[in-house]
Amino acid sequence: MPKRILEGVVVSDKGDKTIVVKVERTFLHPVLKKTVRRSKKYHAHDEANVYKTGEIARIIECAPKSKTKTWEALPKADAGQGA
């Protein structure tokens, strides 16, 4: 099975080599038929401490690194590449 990749906003970079990423998802409520937003926070391993609070981060599943960390931060994309 392929590893999941999620994208979200870094809400904390206080821990050494750790970031907390808030990932939002939207879905249609089964009864109300309205779009609902839900968010979840994931602890991710950031080896080089490159991500700061407020930035967009992409994380990928990995083997457990600690009690709470089972995700790794992917390297930052270059700013000049997209535009």
Coordinates of N, CA, C and O in Angstrom, one line a residue:
M1 N 0.8 -1.2 0.0 CA 0.0 0.0 0.0 C 0.9 1.2 0.0 O 1.9 1.3 0.8
P2 N 0.6 2.2 -0.8 CA 1.4 3.4 -0.9 C 1.3 4.3 0.4 O 0.3 4.2 1.1
K3 N 2.4 5.0 0.6 CA 2.3 5.9 1.8 C 1.5 7.1 1.5 O 1.6 7.7 0.5
R4 N 0.7 7.5 2.5 CA -0.1 8.7 2.4 C 0.7 10.0 2.5 O 1.6 10.0 3.3
I5 N 0.3 11.0 1.7 CA 0.9 12.3 1.8 C -0.2 13.3 2.1 O -1.2 13.3 1.4
L6 N 0.0 14.1 3.1 CA -0.9 15.1 3.5 C -0.3 16.4 3.5 O 0.9 16.6 3.6
E7 N -1.1 17.5 3.3 CA -0.7 18.8 3.3 C -1.4 19.7 4.3 O -2.6 19.5 4.4
G8 N -0.7 20.5 5.1 CA -1.4 21.3 6.1 C -0.5 22.5 6.5 O 0.6 22.7 6.0
V9 N -1.0 23.2 7.5 CA -0.3 24.4 8.1 C 0.5 24.0 9.3 O -0.1 23.3 10.2
V10 N 1.7 24.4 9.4 CA 2.5 24.2 10.6 C 2.0 25.1 11.7 O 2.0 26.3 11.6
V11 N 1.5 24.5 12.8 CA 1.0 25.3 13.9 C 2.0 25.4 15.1 O 1.8 26.2 16.0
S12 N 3.0 24.5 15.1 CA 4.0 24.6 16.2 C 5.3 24.0 15.6 O 5.4 23.0 14.9
D13 N 6.4 24.7 16.0 CA 7.8 24.2 15.7 C 8.6 24.3 16.9 O 9.9 24.4 16.8
K14 N 8.0 24.2 18.1 CA 8.7 24.4 19.3 C 9.7 23.2 19.7 O 10.7 23.4 20.2
G15 N 9.3 22.0 19.3 CA 10.1 20.8 19.6 C 11.3 20.7 18.7 O 11.3 21.2 17.6
D16 N 12.4 20.1 19.2 CA 13.6 19.9 18.4 C 13.3 18.8 17.4 O 12.9 17.7 17.8
K17 N 13.5 19.1 16.1 CA 13.3 18.2 15.0 C 11.8 17.7 14.9 O 11.5 16.6 14.4
T18 N 10.9 18.5 15.5 CA 9.5 18.1 15.4 C 8.6 19.3 15.0 O 8.9 20.4 15.5
I19 N 7.6 19.1 14.2 CA 6.7 20.1 13.8 C 5.3 19.5 14.1 O 5.1 18.3 14.0
V20 N 4.3 20.4 14.3 CA 2.9 19.9 14.5 C 2.2 20.5 13.3 O 2.2 21.8 13.1
V21 N 1.6 19.7 12.5 CA 0.9 20.1 11.2 C -0.6 19.9 11.4 O -1.1 18.8 11.7
K22 N -1.4 21.0 11.1 CA -2.8 20.9 11.2 C -3.3 20.6 9.7 O -3.2 21.5 8.9
V23 N -4.0 19.5 9.5 CA -4.5 19.1 8.2 C -6.0 19.2 8.3 O -6.7 18.6 9.1
E24 N -6.6 19.9 7.3 CA -8.0 20.1 7.2 C -8.6 19.2 6.1 O -7.9 19.1 5.0
R25 N -9.7 18.6 6.3 CA -10.4 17.9 5.2 C -11.8 18.3 5.2 O -12.4 18.8 6.2
T26 N -12.4 18.2 4.0 CA -13.8 18.6 3.8 C -14.6 17.3 3.3 O -14.0 16.5 2.6
F27 N -15.8 17.2 3.8 CA -16.6 16.1 3.3 C -18.1 16.5 3.4 O -18.5 17.5 4.0
L28 N -18.9 15.8 2.7 CA -20.4 16.0 2.7 C -21.0 15.3 3.8 O -20.8 14.1 4.0
H29 N -21.8 16.0 4.7 CA -22.4 15.4 5.8 C -23.5 14.4 5.3 O -24.3 14.8 4.4
P30 N -23.5 13.2 5.8 CA -24.5 12.2 5.3 C -25.9 12.5 5.4 O -26.8 12.1 4.6
V31 N -26.3 13.2 6.5 CA -27.7 13.5 6.7 C -28.1 15.0 6.3 O -29.0 15.2 5.5
L32 N -27.2 15.9 6.7 CA -27.5 17.3 6.4 C -27.2 17.7 4.9 O -27.6 18.8 4.5
K33 N -26.4 16.9 4.3 CA -25.9 17.2 2.9 C -25.2 18.6 2.8 O -25.4 19.3 1.8
K34 N -24.5 18.9 3.8 CA -23.7 20.2 3.8 C -22.3 19.8 3.8 O -21.9 18.8 4.4
T35 N -21.4 20.7 3.3 CA -20.0 20.5 3.4 C -19.5 20.8 4.8 O -19.8 21.9 5.4
V36 N -18.8 19.9 5.4 CA -18.3 20.0 6.7 C -16.7 20.0 6.7 O -16.1 19.2 6.0
R37 N -16.1 20.9 7.5 CA -14.7 20.9 7.7 C -14.3 20.3 9.0 O -14.8 20.6 10.0
R38 N -13.3 19.4 8.9 CA -12.7 18.8 10.1 C -11.2 18.9 10.0 O -10.6 18.8 8.9
S39 N -10.5 19.1 11.1 CA -9.1 19.2 11.1 C -8.5 18.2 12.2 O -9.2 17.8 13.1
K40 N -7.2 17.9 11.9 CA -6.5 17.0 12.8 C -5.1 17.4 12.8 O -4.5 17.9 11.8
K41 N -4.4 17.3 14.0 CA -3.0 17.7 14.1 C -2.1 16.4 14.1 O -2.5 15.4 14.8
Y42 N -1.1 16.5 13.3 CA -0.1 15.4 13.2 C 1.3 15.9 13.7 O 1.7 17.0 13.3
H43 N 2.0 15.1 14.5 CA 3.4 15.4 14.8 C 4.2 14.8 13.7 O 4.1 13.6 13.4
A44 N 5.1 15.6 13.2 CA 6.0 15.1 12.1 C 7.4 15.4 12.4 O 7.8 16.4 13.0
H45 N 8.3 14.5 11.9 CA 9.7 14.6 12.1 C 10.3 15.6 11.1 O 10.1 15.4 9.9
D46 N 11.0 16.6 11.5 CA 11.6 17.6 10.7 C 13.1 17.7 11.0 O 13.5 18.4 11.9
E47 N 13.9 16.8 10.4 CA 15.3 16.6 10.7 C 16.1 17.9 10.8 O 16.9 18.1 11.7
A48 N 15.9 18.8 9.8 CA 16.8 20.0 9.7 C 16.1 21.2 10.3 O 16.7 22.3 10.3
N49 N 15.0 21.1 10.9 CA 14.3 22.2 11.6 C 14.1 23.3 10.6 O 14.3 24.5 10.9
V50 N 13.6 23.0 9.3 CA 13.5 24.0 8.3 C 12.1 24.7 8.3 O 12.0 25.8 7.9
Y51 N 11.1 24.0 8.8 CA 9.7 24.6 8.8 C 9.5 25.5 10.0 O 9.9 25.2 11.1
K52 N 8.8 26.6 9.7 CA 8.4 27.5 10.8 C 6.9 27.6 10.9 O 6.2 27.3 9.9
T53 N 6.4 28.1 12.0 CA 5.0 28.3 12.2 C 4.3 29.1 11.1 O 4.9 30.2 10.7
G54 N 3.2 28.6 10.6 CA 2.5 29.4 9.5 C 2.8 28.9 8.1 O 2.0 29.3 7.2
E55 N 3.8 28.1 7.9 CA 4.1 27.7 6.6 C 3.3 26.4 6.2 O 2.8 25.7 7.1
I56 N 3.2 26.2 4.9 CA 2.5 25.0 4.4 C 3.5 23.9 4.3 O 4.6 24.0 3.8
A57 N 3.2 22.7 4.9 CA 4.1 21.6 4.9 C 3.4 20.4 4.3 O 2.2 20.2 4.5
R58 N 4.2 19.5 3.6 CA 3.7 18.2 3.2 C 4.4 17.2 4.0 O 5.6 17.2 4.2
I59 N 3.6 16.2 4.5 CA 4.1 15.1 5.4 C 3.7 13.8 4.8 O 2.8 13.6 4.1
I60 N 4.6 12.8 5.0 CA 4.4 11.4 4.5 C 4.5 10.5 5.7 O 5.2 10.7 6.6
E61 N 3.7 9.4 5.5 CA 3.8 8.3 6.6 C 5.1 7.7 6.6 O 5.8 7.6 5.6
C62 N 5.5 7.2 7.8 CA 6.8 6.5 8.0 C 6.7 5.6 9.2 O 5.6 5.6 9.9
A63 N 7.7 4.8 9.4 CA 7.7 4.0 10.6 C 7.8 4.9 11.9 O 8.3 6.0 11.8
P64 N 7.3 4.4 13.0 CA 7.3 5.3 14.2 C 8.6 5.8 14.6 O 9.6 5.0 14.7
K65 N 8.8 7.1 14.8 CA 10.0 7.7 15.3 C 10.0 7.9 16.8 O 11.1 7.9 17.4
S66 N 8.8 8.0 17.3 CA 8.7 8.2 18.8 C 7.2 7.8 19.1 O 6.5 7.3 18.3
K67 N 6.8 8.1 20.3 CA 5.5 7.7 20.8 C 4.4 8.4 19.9 O 3.4 7.8 19.6
T68 N 4.6 9.7 19.5 CA 3.6 10.4 18.8 C 3.9 10.6 17.3 O 3.1 10.9 16.5
K69 N 5.2 10.5 16.9 CA 5.6 10.8 15.6 C 5.6 9.6 14.7 O 6.5 8.7 14.8
T70 N 4.7 9.6 13.7 CA 4.7 8.5 12.7 C 4.7 9.1 11.3 O 4.3 8.5 10.3
W71 N 5.0 10.4 11.2 CA 5.0 11.2 9.9 C 6.4 11.9 9.8 O 7.0 12.2 10.8
E72 N 6.8 12.1 8.5 CA 8.0 12.8 8.2 C 7.7 14.0 7.3 O 6.8 13.9 6.5
A73 N 8.3 15.1 7.6 CA 8.1 16.3 6.7 C 8.9 16.1 5.4 O 10.1 15.7 5.4
L74 N 8.3 16.3 4.3 CA 9.0 16.3 3.0 C 9.8 17.5 2.8 O 9.4 18.6 3.4
P75 N 10.8 17.5 2.0 CA 11.7 18.7 1.8 C 10.8 19.8 1.2 O 9.9 19.5 0.4
K76 N 11.2 21.0 1.5 CA 10.5 22.2 1.0 C 10.6 22.3 -0.6 O 11.7 22.0 -1.1
A77 N 9.6 22.7 -1.3 CA 9.6 22.9 -2.7 C 10.3 24.3 -2.9 O 10.1 25.2 -2.2
D78 N 11.1 24.4 -4.0 CA 11.7 25.7 -4.3 C 10.6 26.7 -4.7 O 9.7 26.4 -5.4
A79 N 10.8 27.9 -4.3 CA 9.8 29.0 -4.5 C 9.7 29.3 -6.0 O 8.7 29.6 -6.5
G80 N 10.8 29.3 -6.7 CA 10.9 29.7 -8.1 C 10.3 28.6 -9.0 O 10.1 28.9 -10.2
Q81 N 10.1 27.4 -8.6 CA 9.7 26.3 -9.4 C 8.2 26.5 -9.9 O 7.9 26.2 -11.0
G82 N 7.4 26.9 -9.0 CA 5.9 26.9 -9.2 C 5.5 28.0 -10.2 O 4.6 27.9 -11.0
A83 N 6.1 29.2 -10.1 CA 5.7 30.3 -10.9 C 6.5 30.7 -12.0 O 7.4 30.3 -12.5

